[in-house]
Amino acid sequence: MSTEKKKIEQLSTLFKYVSDAPKVVDGIFRDHKIRFTQPAALNDPLEFNPAIRFDSDGDNFKSFEYRGIKMPSIHGWEYINLIESRINKFGILSLTDNPYSFEMWCHYANGHKGFLIEFNIPDKTKPTLQLLEEVNLRVHKVRYVKDYTINMDRLYRGGNLIPFHRIRDAIFLRKTKLWKYEREYRIVRQLADCDTYQPPVTRTSYRDKEEYLFPLSLSCISNVVFGVNTSQEVKRKIIESCRNTKISFCQAIIDQDLQNRMNFVPIDSFKSIDEYLSLLPQTFINDFTKKNKYRNPLTVNSLHEIPYYHLRPNDCDEYYKKQLNKLNK
């Protein structure tokens, strides 16, 4: 484990919020694999369901009938065969440049029980992520739009086939402004590159519910930030899995008195790994402003002089003995 003490200002690349689910933790730090999620498995029902428009409505929204069989409209045909059929062949790795989002810590890191991964992306002007040596994956910035529509005529631009990069830019890299706070970046790659991928047997709409894991090297990770509620078990497992790497670790701490501001503190600033792993979640939510003001303790000659001692004397005695044992170890 690196002993470098990284300050909050230095955490300035791209991040991924991660759940504390055992299969996710083991997948990344034991099996060295990470999921690329197909569109049908994402959490926004509006995403990848843009409104389809044309330069002129014409007959594009009219359905057809042939010998008693109803056929979909041009609009419906394009949606089923172009959008759903093509987009489901790709997976997405979602990243962000906002590591301090309360919403994302709750939604994607299981209420601060999970953690945050910082990836090595040295140049965000032309960002790439090297999950494996010599495998550079382009990172694209998501655009947030008020009107989540696509114009089919403009996507075709006179041709008979829409190039995927136009579909990527119009559908994969656009979201409604409801999600603007996520400040998302995405890597889009073909699921066929995954060794467990099975091509669909149908050429039309389908829902792929499998999980596709792609290999990664831990060398692409520079930091892991533990949530306020990350369990000691998860912390220990991750720290031990990264022992022979250059990955450093931080602890998220919430200051209650400064509009719930979040801070990242290197775990090297704690006395020892064992001491750090023994701390309870409430340790990492503090009213630091008042603590700093009154950080110098008042010396007493007896526990009885402490104002709250008479309320729970047995608990006070037990607490004192525990702290004394720790001090004498």
Tab-separated table of C-alpha atoms in Angstrom:
chain	number	residue	atom	x	y	z
A	1	MET	CA	0.000	0.000	0.000
A	2	SER	CA	1.290	3.432	-0.908
A	3	THR	CA	2.158	5.709	2.003
A	4	GLU	CA	1.640	8.815	-0.096
A	5	LYS	CA	-0.810	11.162	1.637
A	6	LYS	CA	-3.100	12.362	-1.126
A	7	LYS	CA	-4.944	15.597	-0.423
A	8	ILE	CA	-8.502	16.214	-1.471
A	9	GLU	CA	-7.394	18.603	-4.239
A	10	GLN	CA	-5.277	15.883	-5.845
A	11	LEU	CA	-8.245	13.572	-6.434
A	12	SER	CA	-8.932	15.114	-9.807
A	13	THR	CA	-9.344	12.361	-12.412
A	14	LEU	CA	-12.418	10.188	-13.030
A	15	PHE	CA	-14.297	8.080	-10.512
A	16	LYS	CA	-16.742	5.216	-10.235
A	17	TYR	CA	-19.183	4.732	-7.377
A	18	VAL	CA	-19.293	1.061	-6.442
A	19	SER	CA	-21.641	-1.089	-4.365
A	20	ASP	CA	-20.451	-3.205	-1.440
A	21	ALA	CA	-22.162	-6.325	-2.855
A	22	PRO	CA	-19.771	-9.283	-2.330
A	23	LYS	CA	-19.816	-10.305	-5.999
A	24	VAL	CA	-18.871	-6.754	-7.016
A	25	VAL	CA	-16.048	-6.423	-4.470
A	26	ASP	CA	-14.677	-9.894	-5.281
A	27	GLY	CA	-15.133	-9.313	-8.984
A	28	ILE	CA	-12.942	-6.201	-9.016
A	29	PHE	CA	-10.321	-6.938	-6.356
A	30	ARG	CA	-10.092	-10.737	-6.477
A	31	ASP	CA	-11.043	-11.668	-10.050
A	32	HIS	CA	-9.881	-8.361	-11.562
A	33	LYS	CA	-13.009	-7.861	-13.674
A	34	ILE	CA	-15.481	-5.009	-14.021
A	35	ARG	CA	-18.961	-4.868	-15.466
A	36	PHE	CA	-19.973	-3.051	-18.627
A	37	THR	CA	-23.747	-2.651	-18.355
A	38	GLN	CA	-26.072	-3.068	-21.318
A	39	PRO	CA	-28.743	-0.367	-21.862
A	40	ALA	CA	-31.651	-2.577	-20.729
A	41	ALA	CA	-30.041	-2.987	-17.281
A	42	LEU	CA	-29.601	0.722	-16.514
A	43	ASN	CA	-31.721	2.444	-13.860
A	44	ASP	CA	-33.308	5.246	-15.912
A	45	PRO	CA	-36.405	4.034	-17.848
A	46	LEU	CA	-36.185	7.077	-20.131
A	47	GLU	CA	-32.622	6.403	-21.134
A	48	PHE	CA	-32.180	4.786	-24.547
A	49	ASN	CA	-35.863	5.512	-25.144
A	50	PRO	CA	-35.653	8.839	-26.977
A	51	ALA	CA	-38.627	10.289	-28.784
A	52	ILE	CA	-38.236	9.564	-32.505
A	53	ARG	CA	-38.930	12.372	-34.940
A	54	PHE	CA	-38.602	12.957	-38.681
A	55	ASP	CA	-38.148	16.062	-40.798
A	56	SER	CA	-41.734	15.530	-41.922
A	57	ASP	CA	-44.263	13.256	-40.240
A	58	GLY	CA	-45.750	12.085	-43.518
A	59	ASP	CA	-46.742	8.445	-43.133
A	60	ASN	CA	-43.990	7.741	-40.596
A	61	PHE	CA	-46.448	7.238	-37.720
A	62	LYS	CA	-49.065	5.274	-39.696
A	63	SER	CA	-49.248	1.517	-39.226
A	64	PHE	CA	-49.881	-0.820	-42.164
A	65	GLU	CA	-51.944	-3.891	-42.902
A	66	TYR	CA	-51.250	-6.626	-45.423
A	67	ARG	CA	-53.743	-9.475	-45.925
A	68	GLY	CA	-55.106	-9.060	-42.430
A	69	ILE	CA	-51.661	-8.794	-40.786
A	70	LYS	CA	-50.840	-5.500	-39.085
A	71	MET	CA	-47.335	-4.217	-39.676
A	72	PRO	CA	-45.708	-1.496	-37.532
A	73	SER	CA	-45.307	2.075	-38.639
A	74	ILE	CA	-41.976	3.365	-39.894
A	75	HIS	CA	-41.569	4.906	-36.444
A	76	GLY	CA	-42.148	1.557	-34.711
A	77	TRP	CA	-39.991	-0.343	-37.180
A	78	GLU	CA	-37.077	2.011	-36.695
A	79	TYR	CA	-37.398	1.820	-32.920
A	80	ILE	CA	-37.445	-1.982	-32.784
A	81	ASN	CA	-34.933	-2.813	-35.491
A	82	LEU	CA	-32.546	0.109	-35.335
A	83	ILE	CA	-32.480	1.380	-31.771
A	84	GLU	CA	-33.230	-1.649	-29.598
A	85	SER	CA	-31.538	-4.185	-31.822
A	86	ARG	CA	-28.311	-2.237	-32.217
A	87	ILE	CA	-27.874	-0.631	-28.812
A	88	ASN	CA	-28.218	-3.916	-26.918
A	89	LYS	CA	-24.992	-5.143	-28.474
A	90	PHE	CA	-23.000	-2.640	-26.419
A	91	GLY	CA	-22.099	-2.200	-22.763
A	92	ILE	CA	-21.352	0.950	-20.770
A	93	LEU	CA	-18.900	1.766	-17.990
A	94	SER	CA	-20.138	4.897	-16.220
A	95	LEU	CA	-17.671	7.293	-14.589
A	96	THR	CA	-17.902	10.786	-13.110
A	97	ASP	CA	-15.698	13.729	-12.212
A	98	ASN	CA	-17.843	14.432	-9.112
A	99	PRO	CA	-16.689	12.345	-6.128
A	100	TYR	CA	-18.651	14.393	-3.565
A	101	SER	CA	-22.235	13.734	-4.669
A	102	PHE	CA	-24.517	12.736	-1.784
A	103	GLU	CA	-27.042	11.421	-4.306
A	104	MET	CA	-24.559	9.120	-6.024
A	105	TRP	CA	-23.053	7.908	-2.751
A	106	CYS	CA	-26.606	6.870	-1.820
A	107	HIS	CA	-27.757	5.504	-5.191
A	108	TYR	CA	-24.670	3.739	-6.482
A	109	ALA	CA	-22.590	3.101	-3.355
A	110	ASN	CA	-25.448	1.647	-1.329
A	111	GLY	CA	-25.915	4.485	1.136
A	112	HIS	CA	-22.184	5.012	1.773
A	113	LYS	CA	-21.696	1.261	2.437
A	114	GLY	CA	-19.818	1.005	-0.837
A	115	PHE	CA	-16.778	2.897	-2.034
A	116	LEU	CA	-15.359	5.092	-4.748
A	117	ILE	CA	-12.676	4.097	-7.243
A	118	GLU	CA	-10.407	6.712	-8.786
A	119	PHE	CA	-9.069	5.664	-12.174
A	120	ASN	CA	-5.819	6.788	-13.742
A	121	ILE	CA	-6.897	9.084	-16.573
A	122	PRO	CA	-4.034	11.542	-16.950
A	123	ASP	CA	-5.523	13.781	-19.654
A	124	LYS	CA	-9.237	14.613	-19.481
A	125	THR	CA	-9.069	16.681	-22.686
A	126	LYS	CA	-8.645	13.425	-24.647
A	127	PRO	CA	-9.482	10.905	-21.938
A	128	THR	CA	-8.761	7.212	-22.254
A	129	LEU	CA	-8.859	4.469	-19.654
A	130	GLN	CA	-6.300	1.681	-19.838
A	131	LEU	CA	-8.076	-1.194	-18.119
A	132	LEU	CA	-5.335	-3.517	-19.331
A	133	GLU	CA	-1.863	-2.772	-20.631
A	134	GLU	CA	-2.013	-1.571	-24.243
A	135	VAL	CA	-5.830	-1.586	-24.207
A	136	ASN	CA	-6.849	2.074	-24.350
A	137	LEU	CA	-10.582	2.754	-24.199
A	138	ARG	CA	-11.924	6.148	-25.215
A	139	VAL	CA	-13.876	8.001	-22.541
A	140	HIS	CA	-16.734	10.213	-23.743
A	141	LYS	CA	-18.436	13.029	-21.866
A	142	VAL	CA	-22.222	12.785	-21.550
A	143	ARG	CA	-24.311	15.747	-22.706
A	144	TYR	CA	-27.454	16.650	-20.768
A	145	VAL	CA	-30.352	17.840	-22.889
A	146	LYS	CA	-33.817	19.252	-22.272
A	147	ASP	CA	-35.288	17.605	-25.356
A	148	TYR	CA	-34.314	13.919	-25.488
A	149	THR	CA	-35.263	13.216	-29.106
A	150	ILE	CA	-33.542	11.924	-32.219
A	151	ASN	CA	-34.295	12.827	-35.811
A	152	MET	CA	-34.074	9.722	-37.989
A	153	ASP	CA	-33.709	11.606	-41.261
A	154	ARG	CA	-30.710	13.510	-39.916
A	155	LEU	CA	-29.127	10.340	-38.583
A	156	TYR	CA	-29.406	8.654	-41.982
A	157	ARG	CA	-28.247	11.797	-43.833
A	158	GLY	CA	-29.239	10.314	-47.181
A	159	GLY	CA	-27.667	6.887	-46.631
A	160	ASN	CA	-29.246	3.472	-46.127
A	161	LEU	CA	-27.367	2.684	-42.919
A	162	ILE	CA	-26.693	4.820	-39.869
A	163	PRO	CA	-23.025	4.620	-38.725
A	164	PHE	CA	-22.751	3.577	-35.098
A	165	HIS	CA	-20.851	6.711	-34.072
A	166	ARG	CA	-23.989	8.754	-34.863
A	167	ILE	CA	-26.131	6.421	-32.762
A	168	ARG	CA	-23.517	6.593	-29.993
A	169	ASP	CA	-23.474	10.387	-29.968
A	170	ALA	CA	-27.259	10.747	-30.233
A	171	ILE	CA	-28.336	8.011	-27.803
A	172	PHE	CA	-25.455	6.669	-25.689
A	173	LEU	CA	-23.949	10.044	-24.858
A	174	ARG	CA	-27.098	12.088	-24.231
A	175	LYS	CA	-29.315	12.093	-21.126
A	176	THR	CA	-32.088	14.281	-19.795
A	177	LYS	CA	-31.136	17.220	-17.584
A	178	LEU	CA	-32.667	15.394	-14.608
A	179	TRP	CA	-29.302	13.612	-14.315
A	180	LYS	CA	-27.046	16.619	-14.807
A	181	TYR	CA	-25.700	16.409	-11.247
A	182	GLU	CA	-23.995	13.101	-12.118
A	183	ARG	CA	-21.476	14.800	-14.454
A	184	GLU	CA	-21.068	11.496	-16.221
A	185	TYR	CA	-18.423	10.155	-18.583
A	186	ARG	CA	-18.860	6.870	-20.437
A	187	ILE	CA	-16.892	4.139	-22.106
A	188	VAL	CA	-18.922	2.258	-24.713
A	189	ARG	CA	-17.680	-1.095	-25.967
A	190	GLN	CA	-19.060	-4.092	-27.815
A	191	LEU	CA	-20.327	-6.887	-25.593
A	192	ALA	CA	-19.003	-9.331	-28.184
A	193	ASP	CA	-15.537	-8.557	-26.756
A	194	CYS	CA	-16.601	-10.338	-23.543
A	195	ASP	CA	-15.779	-14.056	-23.517
A	196	THR	CA	-19.179	-14.966	-22.011
A	197	TYR	CA	-21.252	-13.070	-24.579
A	198	GLN	CA	-23.805	-15.066	-26.557
A	199	PRO	CA	-25.173	-13.349	-29.692
A	200	PRO	CA	-28.960	-13.018	-29.742
A	201	VAL	CA	-30.914	-15.466	-31.861
A	202	THR	CA	-33.393	-12.790	-32.909
A	203	ARG	CA	-32.756	-9.858	-35.224
A	204	THR	CA	-35.347	-7.622	-33.600
A	205	SER	CA	-36.048	-6.284	-30.119
A	206	TYR	CA	-34.810	-8.253	-27.111
A	207	ARG	CA	-33.839	-7.771	-23.469
A	208	ASP	CA	-30.427	-9.036	-22.436
A	209	LYS	CA	-30.287	-9.614	-18.673
A	210	GLU	CA	-26.840	-11.202	-18.432
A	211	GLU	CA	-23.891	-9.573	-16.659
A	212	TYR	CA	-20.788	-8.987	-18.754
A	213	LEU	CA	-17.469	-8.681	-16.947
A	214	PHE	CA	-14.329	-7.416	-18.652
A	215	PRO	CA	-10.785	-7.889	-17.330
A	216	LEU	CA	-8.951	-5.017	-15.684
A	217	SER	CA	-5.572	-4.535	-14.074
A	218	LEU	CA	-5.448	-2.969	-10.623
A	219	SER	CA	-2.700	-0.729	-11.996
A	220	CYS	CA	-5.396	1.435	-13.606
A	221	ILE	CA	-6.674	2.350	-10.105
A	222	SER	CA	-4.911	5.061	-8.128
A	223	ASN	CA	-7.237	5.460	-5.108
A	224	VAL	CA	-10.082	3.794	-3.286
A	225	VAL	CA	-12.270	5.991	-1.082
A	226	PHE	CA	-14.317	4.150	1.538
A	227	GLY	CA	-17.803	5.391	2.393
A	228	VAL	CA	-18.897	6.483	5.832
A	229	ASN	CA	-20.744	3.175	6.329
A	230	THR	CA	-18.352	0.809	4.558
A	231	SER	CA	-18.022	-2.287	6.718
A	232	GLN	CA	-14.743	-3.273	8.324
A	233	GLU	CA	-14.946	-6.582	6.448
A	234	VAL	CA	-15.147	-4.896	3.038
A	235	LYS	CA	-12.364	-2.438	3.905
A	236	ARG	CA	-10.033	-5.180	5.080
A	237	LYS	CA	-10.729	-7.346	2.032
A	238	ILE	CA	-9.967	-4.492	-0.388
A	239	ILE	CA	-6.874	-3.281	1.466
A	240	GLU	CA	-5.417	-6.791	1.629
A	241	SER	CA	-6.208	-7.415	-2.057
A	242	CYS	CA	-4.248	-4.269	-2.982
A	243	ARG	CA	-1.309	-4.789	-0.638
A	244	ASN	CA	1.285	-5.205	-3.409
A	245	THR	CA	-0.027	-2.382	-5.567
A	246	LYS	CA	0.456	1.379	-5.669
A	247	ILE	CA	-3.184	2.001	-4.763
A	248	SER	CA	-3.736	4.380	-1.852
A	249	PHE	CA	-6.819	4.636	0.341
A	250	CYS	CA	-8.952	7.414	1.767
A	251	GLN	CA	-11.868	7.609	4.169
A	252	ALA	CA	-14.894	9.774	3.392
A	253	ILE	CA	-15.800	12.007	6.331
A	254	ILE	CA	-18.886	14.229	6.546
A	255	ASP	CA	-18.784	17.521	8.429
A	256	GLN	CA	-22.234	18.179	9.874
A	257	ASP	CA	-21.641	21.861	10.525
A	258	LEU	CA	-20.514	22.960	7.061
A	259	GLN	CA	-23.586	22.160	4.961
A	260	ASN	CA	-22.729	18.477	5.174
A	261	ARG	CA	-19.481	18.969	3.299
A	262	MET	CA	-17.597	15.792	2.506
A	263	ASN	CA	-13.863	15.370	2.943
A	264	PHE	CA	-11.480	12.558	1.999
A	265	VAL	CA	-8.803	11.720	4.556
A	266	PRO	CA	-5.907	9.315	3.780
A	267	ILE	CA	-6.137	6.274	6.038
A	268	ASP	CA	-2.397	6.651	6.611
A	269	SER	CA	-3.318	9.574	8.875
A	270	PHE	CA	-4.838	7.118	11.341
A	271	LYS	CA	-2.543	5.447	13.877
A	272	SER	CA	-2.537	2.045	12.169
A	273	ILE	CA	-4.600	-0.098	9.815
A	274	ASP	CA	-5.981	-2.098	12.730
A	275	GLU	CA	-6.875	1.084	14.615
A	276	TYR	CA	-8.565	2.453	11.511
A	277	LEU	CA	-10.526	-0.758	10.887
A	278	SER	CA	-11.811	-0.742	14.464
A	279	LEU	CA	-13.550	2.634	14.065
A	280	LEU	CA	-17.338	2.746	13.875
A	281	PRO	CA	-19.291	4.672	11.196
A	282	GLN	CA	-20.287	7.484	13.548
A	283	THR	CA	-16.589	8.346	13.815
A	284	PHE	CA	-16.726	9.596	10.226
A	285	ILE	CA	-19.693	11.946	10.714
A	286	ASN	CA	-18.652	14.788	12.941
A	287	ASP	CA	-19.326	18.369	13.917
A	288	PHE	CA	-15.750	19.397	13.240
A	289	THR	CA	-16.305	23.116	13.663
A	290	LYS	CA	-17.309	22.737	17.320
A	291	LYS	CA	-14.758	19.989	17.903
A	292	ASN	CA	-11.954	22.222	16.682
A	293	LYS	CA	-13.153	25.067	18.888
A	294	TYR	CA	-13.230	22.872	21.992
A	295	ARG	CA	-10.532	20.368	21.020
A	296	ASN	CA	-8.444	20.986	24.163
A	297	PRO	CA	-9.919	18.727	26.870
A	298	LEU	CA	-10.568	19.805	30.450
A	299	THR	CA	-8.465	17.892	32.947
A	300	VAL	CA	-10.401	16.296	35.822
A	301	ASN	CA	-9.103	14.567	38.920
A	302	SER	CA	-11.806	11.918	38.971
A	303	LEU	CA	-14.383	10.387	36.643
A	304	HIS	CA	-16.980	11.667	39.089
A	305	GLU	CA	-16.179	15.225	38.014
A	306	ILE	CA	-17.418	14.531	34.483
A	307	PRO	CA	-20.958	16.028	34.264
A	308	TYR	CA	-22.625	12.955	32.768
A	309	TYR	CA	-20.890	10.366	34.988
A	310	HIS	CA	-23.736	10.119	37.509
A	311	LEU	CA	-26.234	9.325	34.713
A	312	ARG	CA	-24.505	6.084	33.616
A	313	PRO	CA	-21.562	5.398	35.934
A	314	ASN	CA	-21.134	1.755	34.866
A	315	ASP	CA	-20.899	2.685	31.185
A	316	CYS	CA	-18.388	5.436	31.953
A	317	ASP	CA	-16.246	3.044	33.982
A	318	GLU	CA	-16.338	0.457	31.217
A	319	TYR	CA	-15.446	3.003	28.539
A	320	TYR	CA	-12.526	4.268	30.610
A	321	LYS	CA	-11.190	0.718	31.101
A	322	LYS	CA	-11.407	-0.046	27.376
A	323	GLN	CA	-9.522	3.100	26.446
A	324	LEU	CA	-6.941	2.406	29.133
A	325	ASN	CA	-6.360	-1.102	27.761
A	326	LYS	CA	-5.866	0.300	24.260
A	327	LEU	CA	-3.398	2.851	25.571
A	328	ASN	CA	-1.368	0.167	27.388
A	329	LYS	CA	-1.110	-2.210	24.433
